[in-house]
Amino acid sequence: MPNSPSDEATDDRYSALYDLAVIGAGCAGLAGAVAASERGLSVALLDAAGQIGGQFYRHPAPPLGAVRPQALHHDWSLFAGLRRRLEASDIVHLAGHHVWTVVREGEGEWAVHAVTAADGTGERPARVRARTVLLATGAYERHLPFPGWTLPGVVAAGGAQAMLKSGLVLPGRRVVVAGSGPLLLAVAASLSAAGARVPAVVEASGYTGYARRPGVLAANPHKLMEAVIHATGLVRRGVRLRTRSAVTQVHGTDRVEAVTVSRIDRDWRPLPGTGRRIACDALAVGHGLVPQVELATSLGCATRRTEDGTYALALDALQETSVRGLWAAGETGGIGGADLARTEGELAGIAVAARTRGRPELARGGRVRELQRRRDGMRDFADAMAAVHAPGSGWVHWLDDATDVCRCEEVSAGAIREALADYGARDARTVKLLTRAGMGWCQGRMCGAAVACLAAGAGAESAPASPERRPLAVPVPLGVLGSLEPSEPTATPTGPSGQPDAAGPDEPGRPVDGRTRPSTAGPCKPAD
Amino acid sequence: MPTRSSADLIVIGAGVVGAACAYYAARSGISVTVIDRGAVAGGTTGAGEGNLLVSDKEPGPELELALLSVRLWRELSDLLPPRIEYEAKGGLVVASDEASMAALRGFAARQERAGVKAEQATVDQLRDLEPHLAPDLAGGFHYPQDAQVQPALAAAHLLRAAGGQGSGGVRLRLGEEVIGVLTGANGEVRGVRTASGDVRAPYIVNAAGSWGGELARLAGVGLPVLPRRGFVLVTEPLPRVVRRKVYAADYVADVASGSAALQTSAVVEGTPSGPVLIGASRERVGFDRTLSVEALRRLAAQATRLFPVLAGVRAMRTYAGFRPYLPDHLPAIGPDPRVPGLLHACGHEGAGIGLAPATGLIVARVLSGGQLPLDIEPFRPHRFDAAG
Ligand SMILES: Cc1cc2nc3c(=O)[nH]c(=O)nc-3n(C[C@H](O)[C@H](O)[C@H](O)COP(=O)(O)OP(=O)(O)OC[C@H]3O[C@@H](n4cnc5c(N)ncnc54)[C@H](O)[C@@H]3O)c2cc1C
Ligand SMILES: Cc1cc2nc3c(=O)[nH]c(=O)nc-3n(C[C@H](O)[C@H](O)[C@H](O)COP(=O)(O)OP(=O)(O)OC[C@H]3O[C@@H](n4cnc5c(N)ncnc54)[C@H](O)[C@@H]3O)c2cc1C
């Protein structure tokens, strides 16, 4: 893995035309990069982070390395294996590279544009050219606001987990874990293993939903065992698991002092009179993850609605997106966990090798069939999980008009309701235009789901027709943009698919995105 | 198909132009139904920047429309809530060298004869007007009539205010696409067809922006509206480093150009909420949203050339919009003699926010038989027909 900072090497790293550029060095990207490299491809591996591992194998930065990261990861040996293979390879690892866009650069060639300050000389543009791209950018957390969620001491569940893994900091001493999804159990287990008291895990769904899909469960014993182990460990430590409940209010003046936990109905509507106060000094909340797909959607890649109302990339049997030459693996194709991400990454790496080396038989071998079988089983399980934990439409009843929904721009639920009822907004985009919700630092990653649900609740469109557009995946300094190499603008009046693009994938004013596969699931699961 | 309620006038399109038509028509006692297949301001209005400019316009019919419009926007700013973010902040056009300063002087002199206020600014005066401007510019002109609104909020509040006292009433039908124009025995307009039914009215206004050509086709007439793409860069929120609308003199040439190739000349301006807007590129590439790295590079390079302090500032987002563009760069406004009852109000290209009120007023006067505020002959919708 040559990434020595010598000047000449630096130039080479950006002038080469790689067979494959992998964006994201988490489970999926790592597995894809080594699989392709071991089949003879030249590979560049870009990641915004300084070290490999992504969200799952997040580990303390070297100065903090005193503790054994393995203690927080049961799959550590698998990661160590990928890391060894990466070190043994000639993959060019470009750490600290924030990719802001990928553009087509002629037939069968892509340019990956990043901002980097990795060599310590200030931010500058970096451009990597490759014949194919593997998008393995993972996911970010979904937030659903509720009264008090902006109080210090309220943290994101996955964020708390990440903090533990990378710096081993606890968000508090008595931490209530709430929201929905399998991540809650993992987070509670980590928190309590690290010494926090966890008085309750508050899960909005019931687990009974899983029982309705016995086939899926039987095919995924590993997943199931993981949950059971987490749950039994928690029970032993005195953690109470409350299902069909939600934190509907946070109390405290300067910081969290307690939360109110209410029972909710199947639609996530709070049942009056069921509120109970639980004292705590922190609240870790999570409502699942959202695939980070903006690099792909900017290129016109087709998406699919997942069972819990997010957008994931629509992929073929070999992990290729609808745009030829662009592959995806891991959470970008739908939330499914580290094991699935690794499996898909390897599959994609092999498929890219088969394509670029002109050896289709590589993609028909026993290993590919085995990986595909495992992937399909895990995807089924992931879909089942998403369906069980999909937010019910009643959660908006937790919100009073004063609750800020967009924290960056301080836009309240009341202002959003007004834009929908009185000003003619109908979807997240027009709410944004009329209220500024989603225009701040996080670019709607934080409030997007909530705004979409409020819009759906207002009876406008039942679901956003397409994922939000974010043509800049990360912020870019103007000085960096302005110092790019001049190039000829592509002035072909065609869409990304090469077809004349009569109306773009989500042309304003066009409610239906023809390229988005419709799904019956809303962002908020309708009452069934 | 069920026939539903009727009105005097149907406005197709709830962008800023449709909203202004509805506003002035309703205010003159006409009952209006506004139909849009999406949301209010969901089209190009939601992608525009809200510059109300006279400074970039050559003397001629468009400038007359713009001068009327800046007066109307000022009136509207007293009637509509402050949330539309109207600011009479003025524009500043700068020249980087003596040659372009000389050209600008000639341009400004012609504009002044047409009623534009333009004040030459020396290098020192430039610094007073905009302390962060690059030190090595040759000079510029200050245009105090240039102003700004937030386009989406302006459209929404025009529609809200349209239904006020003494109004003919406004009904909004959102999420309904017009798929046909209903006509009577003599070819006269009778209403429109949407997916959920027919809506009747003796008059319709085509305010469908960049899709105005399709709408005209539904009515059986030709109107060659084409999309002209533009990208805008939006920075992180900043304290006021840019006070006015500042742009380089070459912008004027870009606007008047009919070329399909990419042209950029960045207009840089601060907004009340903090972000600086840098826009906009112009190119004719159909409705293609694919990010143009080259367009962004040029916008960023030009903006940092004018304001070097912006180099360290982050672009948070960028978006593309499609200006409704007619071959002679003038909008189509007024009755279409080919189909009685059909009016057009579209094709305003990069100036639709600015030109909306004057357009709305003209439409209302045509319908109510009032006196026209200016000669609308240059905007006649059938001018592209061989006989027109
Ligand atoms: C906050 C959080 C906490 C989680 N905690 C757990 C847990 O406790 N247990 C569990 O089983 N699963 C957890 N998950 C899920 C688990 O992390 C994923 O299943 C797994 O990491 C998926 O691997 P991946 O390779 O698809 O994505 P990731 O591991 O997320 O890797 C994506 C990589 O892409 C990089 N990247 C993204 N965008 C860009 C860009 N524009 N430019 C450059 N690089 C970019 C990121 O830096 C990251 O390294 C968590 C997820 C999140 C988001
Ligand atoms: C990047 C950029 C920057 C700009 N900056 C400025 C600026 O600073 N100042 C300025 O004055 N102008 C600017 N403009 C131009 C301005 O945005 C447009 O001229 C203006 O918004 C046009 O408004 P409109 O109401 O005609 O069209 P739109 O806002 O597009 O409205 C048309 C509406 O018609 C609807 N519609 C279309 N067909 C149908 C149908 N069949 N049935 C139902 N509904 C239909 C659409 O859904 C849409 O909502 C800019 C444009 C761009 C792209």
mmCIF file of N, CA, C and O in Angstrom, chain A residues 101 103 123 418 422-424 426 429-430 433-434 436 439 441 443 469 471-472 475-479 481-482 484-487 489 493-494 501-502 504 507-509 511, chain B residues 37-40 42-43 46 83 150 152-153 156-157 160 174-175 211 236 262 273 275 278 285 287-289 291 293-294 297 300 310-311 313-318 322:
data_model
loop_
_atom_site.group_PDB
_atom_site.id
_atom_site.type_symbol
_atom_site.label_atom_id
_atom_site.label_comp_id
_atom_site.label_asym_id
_atom_site.label_seq_id
_atom_site.Cartn_x
_atom_site.Cartn_y
_atom_site.Cartn_z
ATOM 1 N N THR A 101 -17.848 15.356 -5.534
ATOM 2 C CA THR A 101 -18.670 14.914 -6.671
ATOM 3 C C THR A 101 -17.921 13.889 -7.505
ATOM 4 O O THR A 101 -16.682 13.794 -7.447
ATOM 5 N N VAL A 103 -17.929 12.817 -11.590
ATOM 6 C CA VAL A 103 -18.512 13.170 -12.889
ATOM 7 C C VAL A 103 -17.971 12.264 -13.984
ATOM 8 O O VAL A 103 -16.867 11.737 -13.894
ATOM 9 N N GLU A 123 -6.147 23.209 2.453
ATOM 10 C CA GLU A 123 -7.069 22.463 1.609
ATOM 11 C C GLU A 123 -6.776 22.702 0.139
ATOM 12 O O GLU A 123 -6.508 23.826 -0.276
ATOM 13 N N GLU A 418 -47.185 25.644 8.839
ATOM 14 C CA GLU A 418 -47.736 26.835 8.187
ATOM 15 C C GLU A 418 -47.390 26.858 6.693
ATOM 16 O O GLU A 418 -48.237 27.149 5.852
ATOM 17 N N ASP A 422 -50.550 26.947 4.485
ATOM 18 C CA ASP A 422 -50.915 28.280 4.009
ATOM 19 C C ASP A 422 -50.126 28.778 2.812
ATOM 20 O O ASP A 422 -50.559 29.691 2.121
ATOM 21 N N TYR A 423 -48.925 28.254 2.598
ATOM 22 C CA TYR A 423 -48.088 28.842 1.553
ATOM 23 C C TYR A 423 -47.927 27.959 0.322
ATOM 24 O O TYR A 423 -47.205 28.310 -0.601
ATOM 25 N N GLY A 424 -48.546 26.807 0.337
ATOM 26 C CA GLY A 424 -48.513 25.996 -0.875
ATOM 27 C C GLY A 424 -47.303 25.104 -1.030
ATOM 28 O O GLY A 424 -47.019 24.627 -2.122
ATOM 29 N N ARG A 426 -45.454 21.523 -0.692
ATOM 30 C CA ARG A 426 -46.024 20.181 -0.775
ATOM 31 C C ARG A 426 -45.010 19.089 -0.495
ATOM 32 O O ARG A 426 -45.359 17.916 -0.445
ATOM 33 N N ARG A 429 -38.653 19.778 -0.516
ATOM 34 C CA ARG A 429 -37.954 20.838 -1.242
ATOM 35 C C ARG A 429 -38.670 22.177 -1.117
ATOM 36 O O ARG A 429 -38.053 23.208 -0.852
ATOM 37 N N THR A 430 -39.996 22.180 -1.320
ATOM 38 C CA THR A 430 -40.669 23.477 -1.245
ATOM 39 C C THR A 430 -40.798 23.944 0.211
ATOM 40 O O THR A 430 -40.778 25.146 0.457
ATOM 41 N N LEU A 433 -37.607 25.751 0.657
ATOM 42 C CA LEU A 433 -37.588 27.055 0.004
ATOM 43 C C LEU A 433 -38.378 28.094 0.784
ATOM 44 O O LEU A 433 -38.047 29.264 0.803
ATOM 45 N N LEU A 434 -39.446 27.633 1.437
ATOM 46 C CA LEU A 434 -40.332 28.593 2.095
ATOM 47 C C LEU A 434 -40.006 28.791 3.565
ATOM 48 O O LEU A 434 -40.527 29.697 4.196
ATOM 49 N N ARG A 436 -36.562 27.612 4.990
ATOM 50 C CA ARG A 436 -35.124 27.391 5.183
ATOM 51 C C ARG A 436 -34.815 26.092 5.931
ATOM 52 O O ARG A 436 -33.652 25.820 6.223
ATOM 53 N N MET A 439 -31.535 23.996 5.029
ATOM 54 C CA MET A 439 -30.557 24.768 4.275
ATOM 55 C C MET A 439 -29.248 24.971 5.039
ATOM 56 O O MET A 439 -28.326 25.588 4.532
ATOM 57 N N TRP A 441 -26.033 23.736 7.923
ATOM 58 C CA TRP A 441 -24.811 22.946 7.837
ATOM 59 C C TRP A 441 -25.025 21.509 7.404
ATOM 60 O O TRP A 441 -24.245 20.948 6.645
ATOM 61 N N GLN A 443 -27.366 20.286 5.695
ATOM 62 C CA GLN A 443 -28.022 20.156 4.396
ATOM 63 C C GLN A 443 -29.192 19.173 4.434
ATOM 64 O O GLN A 443 -29.375 18.359 3.528
ATOM 65 N N ARG A 469 -31.795 16.006 -3.477
ATOM 66 C CA ARG A 469 -30.585 16.234 -4.263
ATOM 67 C C ARG A 469 -29.568 16.975 -3.420
ATOM 68 O O ARG A 469 -29.887 17.961 -2.782
ATOM 69 N N PRO A 471 -26.044 18.041 -4.803
ATOM 70 C CA PRO A 471 -24.969 17.917 -5.799
ATOM 71 C C PRO A 471 -23.576 18.091 -5.202
ATOM 72 O O PRO A 471 -22.621 17.587 -5.767
ATOM 73 N N LEU A 472 -23.440 18.790 -4.086
ATOM 74 C CA LEU A 472 -22.150 18.802 -3.398
ATOM 75 C C LEU A 472 -22.288 17.860 -2.211
ATOM 76 O O LEU A 472 -23.010 18.156 -1.272
ATOM 77 N N PRO A 475 -19.147 20.144 1.802
ATOM 78 C CA PRO A 475 -18.838 21.544 1.485
ATOM 79 C C PRO A 475 -17.457 21.676 0.850
ATOM 80 O O PRO A 475 -16.547 20.909 1.172
ATOM 81 N N VAL A 476 -17.305 22.640 -0.057
ATOM 82 C CA VAL A 476 -16.025 22.847 -0.746
ATOM 83 C C VAL A 476 -15.651 24.326 -0.669
ATOM 84 O O VAL A 476 -16.450 25.177 -1.051
ATOM 85 N N PRO A 477 -14.460 24.638 -0.180
ATOM 86 C CA PRO A 477 -14.063 26.050 -0.152
ATOM 87 C C PRO A 477 -14.039 26.630 -1.569
ATOM 88 O O PRO A 477 -13.606 25.961 -2.514
ATOM 89 N N LEU A 478 -14.484 27.883 -1.702
ATOM 90 C CA LEU A 478 -14.527 28.505 -3.029
ATOM 91 C C LEU A 478 -13.137 28.580 -3.644
ATOM 92 O O LEU A 478 -12.975 28.440 -4.852
ATOM 93 N N GLY A 479 -12.129 28.793 -2.797
ATOM 94 C CA GLY A 479 -10.764 28.862 -3.314
ATOM 95 C C GLY A 479 -10.348 27.537 -3.945
ATOM 96 O O GLY A 479 -9.626 27.509 -4.948
ATOM 97 N N LEU A 481 -12.507 25.269 -5.249
ATOM 98 C CA LEU A 481 -13.280 25.135 -6.493
ATOM 99 C C LEU A 481 -12.666 25.981 -7.605
ATOM 100 O O LEU A 481 -12.500 25.515 -8.733
ATOM 101 N N GLY A 482 -12.309 27.213 -7.255
ATOM 102 C CA GLY A 482 -11.809 28.140 -8.264
ATOM 103 C C GLY A 482 -10.444 27.755 -8.802
ATOM 104 O O GLY A 482 -10.056 28.186 -9.879
ATOM 105 N N LEU A 484 -9.506 24.685 -9.555
ATOM 106 C CA LEU A 484 -9.532 23.464 -10.375
ATOM 107 C C LEU A 484 -8.972 23.754 -11.762
ATOM 108 O O LEU A 484 -9.005 24.891 -12.216
ATOM 109 N N GLU A 485 -8.521 22.693 -12.411
ATOM 110 C CA GLU A 485 -8.086 22.839 -13.805
ATOM 111 C C GLU A 485 -9.278 23.241 -14.669
ATOM 112 O O GLU A 485 -10.327 22.605 -14.586
ATOM 113 N N PRO A 486 -9.127 24.260 -15.502
ATOM 114 C CA PRO A 486 -10.225 24.565 -16.433
ATOM 115 C C PRO A 486 -10.487 23.368 -17.348
ATOM 116 O O PRO A 486 -9.560 22.633 -17.680
ATOM 117 N N SER A 487 -11.734 23.186 -17.724
ATOM 118 C CA SER A 487 -12.026 22.103 -18.667
ATOM 119 C C SER A 487 -13.124 22.560 -19.599
ATOM 120 O O SER A 487 -13.797 23.548 -19.342
ATOM 121 N N PRO A 489 -16.641 22.569 -20.921
ATOM 122 C CA PRO A 489 -17.930 22.108 -20.413
ATOM 123 C C PRO A 489 -18.539 21.103 -21.381
ATOM 124 O O PRO A 489 -18.368 21.222 -22.593
ATOM 125 N N PRO A 493 -26.829 17.963 -25.032
ATOM 126 C CA PRO A 493 -28.143 18.089 -24.435
ATOM 127 C C PRO A 493 -28.755 16.730 -24.087
ATOM 128 O O PRO A 493 -29.861 16.423 -24.452
ATOM 129 N N THR A 494 -28.012 15.913 -23.400
ATOM 130 C CA THR A 494 -28.546 14.596 -23.054
ATOM 131 C C THR A 494 -28.465 14.397 -21.556
ATOM 132 O O THR A 494 -27.698 15.054 -20.879
ATOM 133 N N ASP A 501 -32.976 14.074 -22.095
ATOM 134 C CA ASP A 501 -33.575 14.094 -20.780
ATOM 135 C C ASP A 501 -34.699 15.116 -20.778
ATOM 136 O O ASP A 501 -34.504 16.272 -20.451
ATOM 137 N N ALA A 502 -35.862 14.684 -21.195
ATOM 138 C CA ALA A 502 -36.958 15.619 -21.376
ATOM 139 C C ALA A 502 -37.250 16.371 -20.087
ATOM 140 O O ALA A 502 -37.462 17.556 -20.079
ATOM 141 N N GLY A 504 -35.619 16.162 -16.098
ATOM 142 C CA GLY A 504 -34.631 15.502 -15.241
ATOM 143 C C GLY A 504 -35.271 14.548 -14.263
ATOM 144 O O GLY A 504 -36.486 14.535 -14.131
ATOM 145 N N GLU A 507 -37.322 16.713 -11.853
ATOM 146 C CA GLU A 507 -37.568 18.043 -12.357
ATOM 147 C C GLU A 507 -38.538 18.774 -11.432
ATOM 148 O O GLU A 507 -39.548 18.226 -11.049
ATOM 149 N N PRO A 508 -38.234 19.997 -11.064
ATOM 150 C CA PRO A 508 -39.180 20.717 -10.231
ATOM 151 C C PRO A 508 -40.550 20.754 -10.892
ATOM 152 O O PRO A 508 -40.646 20.888 -12.105
ATOM 153 N N GLY A 509 -41.545 20.638 -10.104
ATOM 154 C CA GLY A 509 -42.879 20.696 -10.671
ATOM 155 C C GLY A 509 -43.335 19.373 -11.224
ATOM 156 O O GLY A 509 -44.482 19.203 -11.555
ATOM 157 N N PRO A 511 -44.111 15.885 -10.142
ATOM 158 C CA PRO A 511 -44.221 15.146 -8.900
ATOM 159 C C PRO A 511 -43.677 13.728 -8.971
ATOM 160 O O PRO A 511 -43.293 13.182 -7.970
ATOM 161 N N ARG B 37 -48.955 21.616 -11.311
ATOM 162 C CA ARG B 37 -48.793 20.171 -11.126
ATOM 163 C C ARG B 37 -47.949 19.867 -9.894
ATOM 164 O O ARG B 37 -47.915 18.743 -9.410
ATOM 165 N N GLY B 38 -47.229 20.855 -9.393
ATOM 166 C CA GLY B 38 -46.415 20.647 -8.199
ATOM 167 C C GLY B 38 -46.849 21.580 -7.095
ATOM 168 O O GLY B 38 -48.040 21.775 -6.856
ATOM 169 N N ALA B 39 -45.872 22.135 -6.426
ATOM 170 C CA ALA B 39 -46.121 23.042 -5.314
ATOM 171 C C ALA B 39 -45.979 24.477 -5.776
ATOM 172 O O ALA B 39 -45.565 24.741 -6.901
ATOM 173 N N VAL B 40 -46.301 25.411 -4.901
ATOM 174 C CA VAL B 40 -46.024 26.810 -5.175
ATOM 175 C C VAL B 40 -44.505 26.990 -5.239
ATOM 176 O O VAL B 40 -43.778 26.487 -4.375
ATOM 177 N N GLY B 42 -42.370 25.591 -6.986
ATOM 178 C CA GLY B 42 -41.626 24.347 -7.181
ATOM 179 C C GLY B 42 -40.869 24.299 -8.502
ATOM 180 O O GLY B 42 -40.027 23.435 -8.707
ATOM 181 N N GLY B 43 -41.127 25.225 -9.404
ATOM 182 C CA GLY B 43 -40.441 25.233 -10.697
ATOM 183 C C GLY B 43 -39.192 26.099 -10.660
ATOM 184 O O GLY B 43 -38.464 26.105 -9.668
ATOM 185 N N GLY B 46 -38.265 28.474 -7.714
ATOM 186 C CA GLY B 46 -37.540 27.943 -6.571
ATOM 187 C C GLY B 46 -36.049 27.785 -6.821
ATOM 188 O O GLY B 46 -35.294 27.475 -5.915
ATOM 189 N N ARG B 83 -41.334 39.083 5.303
ATOM 190 C CA ARG B 83 -40.715 37.779 5.049
ATOM 191 C C ARG B 83 -40.329 37.566 3.590
ATOM 192 O O ARG B 83 -39.576 36.644 3.285
ATOM 193 N N GLN B 150 -36.801 37.276 -1.941
ATOM 194 C CA GLN B 150 -36.646 35.816 -1.885
ATOM 195 C C GLN B 150 -37.772 35.270 -2.758
ATOM 196 O O GLN B 150 -38.946 35.408 -2.409
ATOM 197 N N ALA B 152 -39.256 32.386 -3.737
ATOM 198 C CA ALA B 152 -40.297 31.428 -3.346
ATOM 199 C C ALA B 152 -41.268 32.078 -2.367
ATOM 200 O O ALA B 152 -42.497 31.941 -2.498
ATOM 201 N N LEU B 153 -40.729 32.804 -1.399
ATOM 202 C CA LEU B 153 -41.603 33.470 -0.430
ATOM 203 C C LEU B 153 -42.411 34.567 -1.104
ATOM 204 O O LEU B 153 -43.576 34.790 -0.773
ATOM 205 N N ALA B 156 -45.284 32.863 -2.844
ATOM 206 C CA ALA B 156 -46.273 32.365 -1.883
ATOM 207 C C ALA B 156 -47.087 33.520 -1.300
ATOM 208 O O ALA B 156 -48.313 33.417 -1.163
ATOM 209 N N HIS B 157 -46.418 34.623 -0.984
ATOM 210 C CA HIS B 157 -47.152 35.725 -0.360
ATOM 211 C C HIS B 157 -47.979 36.518 -1.364
ATOM 212 O O HIS B 157 -49.018 37.073 -1.005
ATOM 213 N N ARG B 160 -51.094 34.495 -1.437
ATOM 214 C CA ARG B 160 -51.883 34.687 -0.212
ATOM 215 C C ARG B 160 -52.597 36.024 -0.249
ATOM 216 O O ARG B 160 -53.766 36.123 0.109
ATOM 217 N N LEU B 174 -53.144 22.576 -6.316
ATOM 218 C CA LEU B 174 -51.764 22.116 -6.440
ATOM 219 C C LEU B 174 -51.750 20.607 -6.676
ATOM 220 O O LEU B 174 -52.685 19.904 -6.315
ATOM 221 N N GLY B 175 -50.694 20.157 -7.300
ATOM 222 C CA GLY B 175 -50.587 18.719 -7.573
ATOM 223 C C GLY B 175 -51.507 18.271 -8.696
ATOM 224 O O GLY B 175 -51.841 17.104 -8.802
ATOM 225 N N TRP B 211 -41.896 25.310 -19.251
ATOM 226 C CA TRP B 211 -42.760 24.310 -19.868
ATOM 227 C C TRP B 211 -43.878 24.990 -20.663
ATOM 228 O O TRP B 211 -44.842 24.363 -21.082
ATOM 229 N N GLU B 236 -21.675 28.918 3.011
ATOM 230 C CA GLU B 236 -22.030 28.889 4.427
ATOM 231 C C GLU B 236 -22.476 30.296 4.841
ATOM 232 O O GLU B 236 -22.109 31.272 4.195
ATOM 233 N N LEU B 262 -21.436 27.345 -22.645
ATOM 234 C CA LEU B 262 -21.431 27.790 -21.252
ATOM 235 C C LEU B 262 -20.890 29.206 -21.140
ATOM 236 O O LEU B 262 -19.834 29.527 -21.650
ATOM 237 N N SER B 273 -30.287 36.060 5.399
ATOM 238 C CA SER B 273 -30.066 34.927 6.287
ATOM 239 C C SER B 273 -28.602 34.495 6.360
ATOM 240 O O SER B 273 -28.287 33.529 7.033
ATOM 241 N N PRO B 275 -26.065 33.327 3.994
ATOM 242 C CA PRO B 275 -25.282 32.782 2.881
ATOM 243 C C PRO B 275 -25.067 33.805 1.762
ATOM 244 O O PRO B 275 -25.912 34.667 1.552
ATOM 245 N N ILE B 278 -23.863 32.961 -5.349
ATOM 246 C CA ILE B 278 -23.026 33.232 -6.511
ATOM 247 C C ILE B 278 -23.685 32.588 -7.721
ATOM 248 O O ILE B 278 -23.806 31.367 -7.809
ATOM 249 N N VAL B 285 -28.499 23.223 -22.534
ATOM 250 C CA VAL B 285 -28.201 21.797 -22.582
ATOM 251 C C VAL B 285 -29.473 20.995 -22.331
ATOM 252 O O VAL B 285 -29.430 19.888 -21.847
ATOM 253 N N PHE B 287 -32.973 19.914 -20.397
ATOM 254 C CA PHE B 287 -33.245 19.796 -18.970
ATOM 255 C C PHE B 287 -32.270 18.807 -18.344
ATOM 256 O O PHE B 287 -32.666 17.780 -17.820
ATOM 257 N N ASP B 288 -31.002 19.083 -18.405
ATOM 258 C CA ASP B 288 -30.006 18.153 -17.870
ATOM 259 C C ASP B 288 -29.466 18.726 -16.566
ATOM 260 O O ASP B 288 -28.921 19.815 -16.531
ATOM 261 N N ARG B 289 -29.621 17.977 -15.516
ATOM 262 C CA ARG B 289 -29.264 18.443 -14.192
ATOM 263 C C ARG B 289 -27.852 18.048 -13.777
ATOM 264 O O ARG B 289 -27.388 18.421 -12.706
ATOM 265 N N LEU B 291 -24.249 17.699 -12.769
ATOM 266 C CA LEU B 291 -23.392 18.765 -12.255
ATOM 267 C C LEU B 291 -22.302 19.106 -13.265
ATOM 268 O O LEU B 291 -21.631 18.231 -13.799
ATOM 269 N N VAL B 293 -18.855 20.652 -13.356
ATOM 270 C CA VAL B 293 -17.728 21.080 -12.529
ATOM 271 C C VAL B 293 -17.147 22.371 -13.106
ATOM 272 O O VAL B 293 -16.756 23.277 -12.371
ATOM 273 N N GLU B 294 -17.136 22.464 -14.427
ATOM 274 C CA GLU B 294 -16.577 23.648 -15.063
ATOM 275 C C GLU B 294 -17.403 24.903 -14.730
ATOM 276 O O GLU B 294 -16.846 25.971 -14.474
ATOM 277 N N ARG B 297 -16.494 25.824 -11.233
ATOM 278 C CA ARG B 297 -15.140 26.371 -11.176
ATOM 279 C C ARG B 297 -15.150 27.840 -11.576
ATOM 280 O O ARG B 297 -14.566 28.691 -10.919
ATOM 281 N N ALA B 300 -16.849 30.090 -8.997
ATOM 282 C CA ALA B 300 -16.009 30.269 -7.809
ATOM 283 C C ALA B 300 -14.816 31.159 -8.126
ATOM 284 O O ALA B 300 -14.453 32.052 -7.345
ATOM 285 N N LEU B 310 -13.467 35.574 -0.077
ATOM 286 C CA LEU B 310 -14.352 34.408 -0.207
ATOM 287 C C LEU B 310 -13.576 33.112 -0.442
ATOM 288 O O LEU B 310 -14.140 32.023 -0.347
ATOM 289 N N ALA B 311 -12.278 33.190 -0.733
ATOM 290 C CA ALA B 311 -11.528 31.980 -1.083
ATOM 291 C C ALA B 311 -11.604 30.922 0.017
ATOM 292 O O ALA B 311 -11.683 29.729 -0.254
ATOM 293 N N VAL B 313 -14.032 30.586 2.124
ATOM 294 C CA VAL B 313 -15.426 30.330 2.498
ATOM 295 C C VAL B 313 -15.934 29.099 1.761
ATOM 296 O O VAL B 313 -15.602 28.874 0.599
ATOM 297 N N ARG B 314 -16.742 28.294 2.450
ATOM 298 C CA ARG B 314 -17.197 27.052 1.848
ATOM 299 C C ARG B 314 -18.484 27.196 1.055
ATOM 300 O O ARG B 314 -19.424 27.820 1.532
ATOM 301 N N ALA B 315 -18.508 26.599 -0.122
ATOM 302 C CA ALA B 315 -19.770 26.427 -0.830
ATOM 303 C C ALA B 315 -20.474 25.267 -0.160
ATOM 304 O O ALA B 315 -19.915 24.181 -0.038
ATOM 305 N N MET B 316 -21.684 25.495 0.323
ATOM 306 C CA MET B 316 -22.438 24.443 1.009
ATOM 307 C C MET B 316 -23.246 23.619 0.025
ATOM 308 O O MET B 316 -23.485 22.455 0.221
ATOM 309 N N ARG B 317 -23.760 24.323 -0.975
ATOM 310 C CA ARG B 317 -24.596 23.595 -1.915
ATOM 311 C C ARG B 317 -24.600 24.305 -3.246
ATOM 312 O O ARG B 317 -24.152 25.452 -3.370
ATOM 313 N N THR B 318 -25.123 23.632 -4.221
ATOM 314 C CA THR B 318 -25.297 24.228 -5.532
ATOM 315 C C THR B 318 -26.590 23.656 -6.078
ATOM 316 O O THR B 318 -27.025 22.586 -5.680
ATOM 317 N N PHE B 322 -33.696 25.962 -14.678
ATOM 318 C CA PHE B 322 -33.828 26.066 -16.136
ATOM 319 C C PHE B 322 -34.632 27.298 -16.489
ATOM 320 O O PHE B 322 -35.835 27.340 -16.311
#
